[in-house]
Short mmCIF file of C-alpha atoms and ligand atoms in Angstrom, two decimals:
data_model
loop_
_atom_site.label_atom_id
_atom_site.label_comp_id
_atom_site.label_asym_id
_atom_site.label_seq_id
_atom_site.Cartn_x
_atom_site.Cartn_y
_atom_site.Cartn_z
CA MET A 5 -49.08 63.67 -30.69
CA ILE A 6 -49.03 64.31 -34.42
CA HIS A 7 -46.03 63.15 -36.47
CA PHE A 8 -45.58 64.77 -39.86
CA VAL A 9 -43.69 62.16 -41.86
CA GLY A 10 -42.02 62.36 -45.25
CA ALA A 11 -43.08 59.29 -47.21
CA GLY A 12 -40.29 59.58 -49.76
CA CYS A 13 -41.06 60.18 -53.39
CA GLY A 14 -42.21 56.76 -54.56
CA ALA A 15 -40.70 53.39 -53.71
CA ALA A 16 -42.18 52.21 -50.41
CA ASP A 17 -38.78 51.16 -49.05
CA LEU A 18 -37.44 54.71 -49.43
CA ILE A 19 -39.15 55.90 -46.26
CA THR A 20 -36.75 56.45 -43.36
CA VAL A 21 -36.41 53.83 -40.62
CA ARG A 22 -37.94 56.37 -38.23
CA GLY A 23 -40.83 57.09 -40.59
CA GLN A 24 -41.59 53.39 -40.92
CA ARG A 25 -41.53 52.96 -37.14
CA LEU A 26 -43.91 55.91 -36.68
CA LEU A 27 -46.28 54.44 -39.29
CA GLY A 28 -46.21 51.13 -37.41
CA GLU A 29 -47.08 52.85 -34.12
CA ALA A 30 -49.81 55.17 -35.43
CA ASP A 31 -53.46 54.81 -34.45
CA VAL A 32 -54.47 57.15 -37.27
CA ILE A 33 -52.75 57.77 -40.63
CA ILE A 34 -53.72 60.67 -42.87
CA TYR A 35 -51.85 60.22 -46.16
CA ALA A 36 -51.63 62.35 -49.28
CA GLY A 37 -53.24 59.80 -51.57
CA SER A 38 -52.52 61.70 -54.78
CA LEU A 39 -48.77 60.99 -54.58
CA VAL A 40 -47.92 58.78 -51.59
CA ASN A 41 -47.33 55.13 -52.47
CA PRO A 42 -50.28 53.21 -50.91
CA GLY A 43 -47.83 50.34 -50.34
CA LEU A 44 -46.60 52.32 -47.31
CA LEU A 45 -49.91 51.60 -45.58
CA ALA A 46 -48.76 48.00 -45.24
CA TYR A 47 -46.55 49.20 -42.38
CA ARG A 48 -49.59 50.15 -40.30
CA LYS A 49 -50.71 48.19 -37.27
CA GLU A 50 -54.01 46.37 -37.01
CA GLY A 51 -56.92 48.64 -36.21
CA CYS A 52 -55.17 51.78 -37.50
CA LYS A 53 -57.64 54.19 -39.11
CA VAL A 54 -56.57 55.50 -42.53
CA TYR A 55 -57.70 58.73 -44.20
CA ASN A 56 -56.79 59.93 -47.69
CA SER A 57 -56.19 63.69 -47.55
CA ALA A 58 -56.52 64.02 -51.34
CA VAL A 59 -60.30 64.14 -50.85
CA MET A 60 -60.23 66.26 -47.67
CA THR A 61 -59.98 69.96 -46.86
CA LEU A 62 -57.56 71.44 -44.32
CA GLU A 63 -60.47 71.74 -41.88
CA GLU A 64 -61.36 68.06 -42.29
CA VAL A 65 -57.74 67.00 -41.80
CA LEU A 66 -57.54 69.09 -38.63
CA ASP A 67 -60.81 67.64 -37.34
CA VAL A 68 -59.43 64.10 -37.70
CA MET A 69 -56.25 65.16 -35.88
CA ARG A 70 -58.17 66.87 -33.06
CA SER A 71 -60.51 63.89 -32.53
CA ALA A 72 -57.57 61.48 -32.44
CA GLU A 73 -55.78 63.74 -29.97
CA ALA A 74 -58.87 63.97 -27.74
CA GLU A 75 -58.85 60.16 -27.55
CA GLY A 76 -55.13 60.10 -26.67
CA LYS A 77 -54.21 58.58 -30.02
CA THR A 78 -51.10 58.98 -32.14
CA THR A 79 -51.49 60.35 -35.66
CA VAL A 80 -49.12 60.21 -38.62
CA ARG A 81 -49.65 62.83 -41.29
CA LEU A 82 -47.89 61.27 -44.26
CA HIS A 83 -46.70 63.70 -46.91
CA THR A 84 -45.08 62.93 -50.22
CA GLY A 85 -41.31 63.34 -50.57
CA ASP A 86 -40.17 65.65 -47.79
CA PRO A 87 -42.92 67.67 -46.12
CA CYS A 88 -40.88 70.90 -46.31
CA LEU A 89 -41.42 71.36 -50.05
CA TYR A 90 -44.89 72.30 -51.31
CA GLY A 91 -46.32 70.28 -48.44
CA ALA A 92 -48.78 72.82 -46.98
CA ILE A 93 -47.59 71.78 -43.52
CA ARG A 94 -47.23 75.25 -41.99
CA GLU A 95 -50.98 75.87 -41.95
CA GLN A 96 -51.52 72.52 -40.21
CA MET A 97 -48.75 73.15 -37.69
CA ASP A 98 -50.03 76.63 -36.87
CA ALA A 99 -53.51 75.28 -36.23
CA LEU A 100 -52.08 72.54 -33.99
CA GLU A 101 -50.07 75.14 -32.09
CA ARG A 102 -53.18 77.23 -31.57
CA ASP A 103 -54.87 74.14 -30.14
CA GLY A 104 -51.89 73.23 -27.97
CA ILE A 105 -51.39 69.90 -29.78
CA ALA A 106 -47.79 68.65 -29.91
CA TYR A 107 -46.26 67.68 -33.24
CA ASP A 108 -42.91 66.86 -34.79
CA ASP A 109 -41.55 66.37 -38.29
CA CYS A 110 -39.71 63.36 -39.71
CA PRO A 111 -37.96 64.13 -42.99
CA GLY A 112 -38.24 62.09 -46.18
CA VAL A 113 -36.50 61.66 -49.53
CA SER A 114 -37.73 64.50 -51.69
CA SER A 115 -38.47 63.85 -55.35
CA PHE A 116 -35.64 66.21 -56.32
CA CYS A 117 -33.29 63.67 -54.72
CA GLY A 118 -35.17 60.74 -56.25
CA ALA A 119 -34.89 62.37 -59.67
CA ALA A 120 -31.12 62.86 -59.30
CA ALA A 121 -30.83 59.19 -58.38
CA ALA A 122 -32.93 58.18 -61.39
CA LEU A 123 -30.58 60.20 -63.61
CA ARG A 124 -27.50 59.06 -61.63
CA MET A 125 -26.74 62.72 -61.48
CA GLU A 126 -24.80 65.13 -59.25
CA TYR A 127 -26.51 68.54 -59.22
CA THR A 128 -23.41 70.34 -57.95
CA LEU A 129 -20.46 69.78 -60.26
CA PRO A 130 -17.30 71.84 -59.59
CA ASP A 131 -16.84 74.50 -62.30
CA VAL A 132 -20.33 73.84 -63.75
CA SER A 133 -22.79 74.74 -61.00
CA GLN A 134 -22.60 74.83 -57.23
CA SER A 135 -26.22 75.80 -56.64
CA VAL A 136 -29.62 74.20 -57.06
CA VAL A 137 -32.65 76.41 -57.55
CA ILE A 138 -35.83 74.65 -56.49
CA THR A 139 -38.87 76.43 -57.81
CA ARG A 140 -42.07 76.11 -59.81
CA MET A 141 -44.01 77.93 -62.49
CA ALA A 142 -46.83 80.06 -61.19
CA GLY A 143 -50.03 78.10 -61.68
CA ARG A 144 -53.21 78.29 -59.66
CA THR A 145 -50.84 78.96 -56.76
CA PRO A 146 -49.08 82.24 -57.54
CA VAL A 147 -45.31 82.71 -57.21
CA PRO A 148 -43.98 86.07 -55.94
CA GLU A 149 -42.91 88.18 -58.95
CA ARG A 150 -39.34 88.56 -57.64
CA GLU A 151 -39.02 84.77 -57.87
CA SER A 152 -39.84 84.48 -61.55
CA ILE A 153 -38.15 81.62 -63.40
CA ARG A 154 -36.73 84.25 -65.72
CA SER A 155 -34.91 85.90 -62.80
CA PHE A 156 -33.49 82.63 -61.44
CA ALA A 157 -32.49 81.56 -64.95
CA GLN A 158 -30.00 84.43 -65.06
CA HIS A 159 -27.73 82.45 -62.72
CA GLY A 160 -27.42 79.53 -65.15
CA ALA A 161 -27.36 77.24 -62.10
CA THR A 162 -28.95 73.80 -61.87
CA MET A 163 -32.71 74.31 -61.65
CA VAL A 164 -35.30 71.79 -60.49
CA LEU A 165 -38.87 72.67 -61.39
CA PHE A 166 -41.71 71.17 -59.42
CA LEU A 167 -45.39 71.32 -60.38
CA SER A 168 -44.67 72.72 -63.83
CA THR A 169 -45.05 69.84 -66.30
CA GLY A 170 -48.44 71.06 -67.45
CA LEU A 171 -47.03 74.49 -68.29
CA LEU A 172 -43.95 73.66 -70.32
CA GLU A 173 -44.44 76.12 -73.18
CA GLN A 174 -44.53 79.05 -70.74
CA THR A 175 -41.76 77.54 -68.64
CA THR A 176 -39.49 77.24 -71.66
CA ALA A 177 -40.19 80.84 -72.65
CA GLU A 178 -39.22 81.96 -69.14
CA LEU A 179 -36.06 79.83 -69.10
CA LEU A 180 -34.95 81.26 -72.44
CA ALA A 181 -35.86 84.84 -71.50
CA GLY A 182 -33.71 84.47 -68.40
CA GLY A 183 -30.68 83.35 -70.35
CA TYR A 184 -30.44 79.56 -70.60
CA ARG A 185 -29.40 78.66 -74.15
CA SER A 186 -31.93 76.73 -76.19
CA ASP A 187 -29.44 73.82 -76.28
CA THR A 188 -28.89 73.85 -72.50
CA PRO A 189 -29.37 70.24 -71.42
CA ALA A 190 -32.60 69.42 -69.60
CA ALA A 191 -34.25 66.32 -68.21
CA ILE A 192 -37.77 65.16 -67.46
CA VAL A 193 -38.12 62.63 -64.67
CA TYR A 194 -41.53 61.05 -64.37
CA LYS A 195 -42.43 59.21 -61.15
CA ALA A 196 -38.90 59.01 -59.81
CA THR A 197 -38.31 55.77 -57.83
CA TRP A 198 -41.75 54.32 -58.71
CA PRO A 199 -41.80 51.08 -60.75
CA ASP A 200 -42.98 53.04 -63.80
CA GLU A 201 -40.27 55.72 -63.51
CA GLN A 202 -39.25 57.29 -66.81
CA THR A 203 -36.34 59.61 -67.56
CA TYR A 204 -35.74 61.66 -70.68
CA ILE A 205 -32.81 63.88 -71.57
CA CYS A 206 -33.56 66.74 -73.94
CA THR A 207 -32.74 70.45 -74.10
CA VAL A 208 -34.48 73.58 -72.88
CA GLY A 209 -35.67 74.13 -76.46
CA THR A 210 -37.21 70.64 -76.77
CA LEU A 211 -38.71 70.25 -73.27
CA ALA A 212 -42.33 70.78 -74.25
CA GLN A 213 -42.04 68.55 -77.31
CA CYS A 214 -40.36 65.78 -75.29
CA ALA A 215 -43.09 65.82 -72.63
CA LYS A 216 -45.78 65.78 -75.31
CA GLU A 217 -44.18 62.88 -77.19
CA HIS A 218 -44.12 60.79 -74.03
CA ASP A 219 -47.51 62.06 -72.79
CA ILE A 220 -46.10 63.37 -69.50
CA LYS A 221 -48.42 65.87 -67.87
CA LYS A 222 -47.88 65.44 -64.14
CA THR A 223 -45.86 63.73 -61.38
CA ALA A 224 -42.67 64.84 -63.05
CA LEU A 225 -39.76 67.12 -62.36
CA ILE A 226 -37.93 69.21 -64.91
CA ILE A 227 -34.19 69.59 -64.39
CA VAL A 228 -32.36 72.26 -66.32
CA GLY A 229 -28.73 73.33 -66.54
CA ASP A 230 -25.33 72.35 -67.87
CA THR A 231 -24.92 69.86 -65.01
CA VAL A 232 -27.53 67.66 -66.73
CA SER A 233 -24.85 66.67 -69.26
CA GLN A 234 -22.67 65.53 -66.31
CA SER A 235 -19.53 66.62 -68.15
CA GLY A 236 -17.03 69.47 -68.28
CA TYR A 237 -16.52 69.51 -64.52
CA ALA A 238 -13.33 69.85 -62.48
CA ARG A 239 -12.36 67.05 -60.11
CA SER A 240 -13.15 67.68 -56.46
CA GLU A 241 -10.63 69.23 -54.10
CA LEU A 242 -11.95 67.08 -51.28
CA TYR A 243 -10.52 63.88 -52.76
CA ASN A 244 -7.52 65.50 -54.45
CA PRO A 245 -4.24 63.98 -53.10
CA ASP A 246 -2.63 67.45 -53.08
CA PHE A 247 -5.35 68.86 -50.88
CA ALA A 248 -5.14 68.54 -47.09
CA THR A 249 -8.30 68.20 -45.02
CA GLU A 250 -9.04 67.89 -41.34
CA PHE A 251 -9.06 64.10 -41.81
CA ARG A 252 -6.22 63.54 -44.29
CA PRO A 253 -2.87 65.26 -44.86
CA ALA A 254 -1.85 66.18 -48.41
CA ARG A 255 -0.14 63.19 -50.00
CA SER A 256 2.58 65.09 -51.83
N1 SAH B 8 -42.98 67.35 -50.99
C1 SAH B 8 -42.80 66.76 -52.31
C2 SAH B 8 -43.30 67.67 -53.42
C3 SAH B 8 -44.80 67.85 -53.44
S1 SAH B 8 -45.35 68.86 -54.75
C4 SAH B 8 -41.33 66.38 -52.49
O1 SAH B 8 -40.51 66.64 -51.61
O2 SAH B 8 -41.02 65.77 -53.53
C5 SAH B 8 -45.81 67.68 -55.95
C6 SAH B 8 -44.88 67.73 -57.14
O3 SAH B 8 -43.67 67.08 -56.80
C7 SAH B 8 -45.36 67.00 -58.38
O4 SAH B 8 -46.19 67.81 -59.14
C8 SAH B 8 -44.07 66.73 -59.10
O5 SAH B 8 -43.59 67.89 -59.73
C9 SAH B 8 -43.15 66.44 -57.93
N2 SAH B 8 -43.05 65.00 -57.63
C10 SAH B 8 -43.49 64.37 -56.53
N3 SAH B 8 -43.15 63.06 -56.57
C11 SAH B 8 -42.46 62.88 -57.72
C12 SAH B 8 -41.78 61.78 -58.32
N4 SAH B 8 -41.76 60.58 -57.72
N5 SAH B 8 -41.14 61.97 -59.49
C13 SAH B 8 -41.13 63.19 -60.09
N6 SAH B 8 -41.74 64.26 -59.56
C14 SAH B 8 -42.38 64.12 -58.40
#
């Protein structure tokens, strides 16, 4: 059995209870060493074999999984944040399916959630934005043309940009071309939930300069939109005394 497990985005105690249990039971752990906190390996049992996928190809990862499976062992494939975002899990799962190897998926705290926590921020403020666009700049991995940042920017919604910190000049040009104002608030969150986490509030117009000043080139998320200011919102209906819900009658 192969368990894909979300490691969470930094702090070792942010893994789920289930994820920690699976790590403790695993005979083999293959972890994404470029971003997964190595402190999580402390949860492994004695004799567990550990592989760092940062130095491996897909084929090598699959070979380790197949050998473990042939020996009746349990493998944890530990991915950063939640495996469903930029995790390259589908190609692994498809190969396992072709080989008739069972697998499941244990979610984790994605860095877009860790970044909101670092900023003490709600992405969905009534009257400001009720949507979060999760995307990235095209880099060595292309992005379909219909998903350009420029096109998403037209919505003016909260946007969280992964994998784009090294391309901030182009990103800014796209954000502006799509319609965010140059003074639209923006944030850079470096290593959310790690001990050396850093957060910076700037604007769309000053994103590149802000990253340069603080020498941030990777392991960061860019958050853009009027919600970053965390102001100008309407109070929620859910907790409004005049509003009845399934659980609470209106108070007036
Ligand atoms: N599956 C992961 C994302 C992997 S892609 C998740 O759910 O978070 C790798 C990118 O995620 C990095 O380039 C960076 O943009 C972002 N990232 C991962 N961990 C981060 C962290 N702790 N703080 C800020 N950004 C992070």
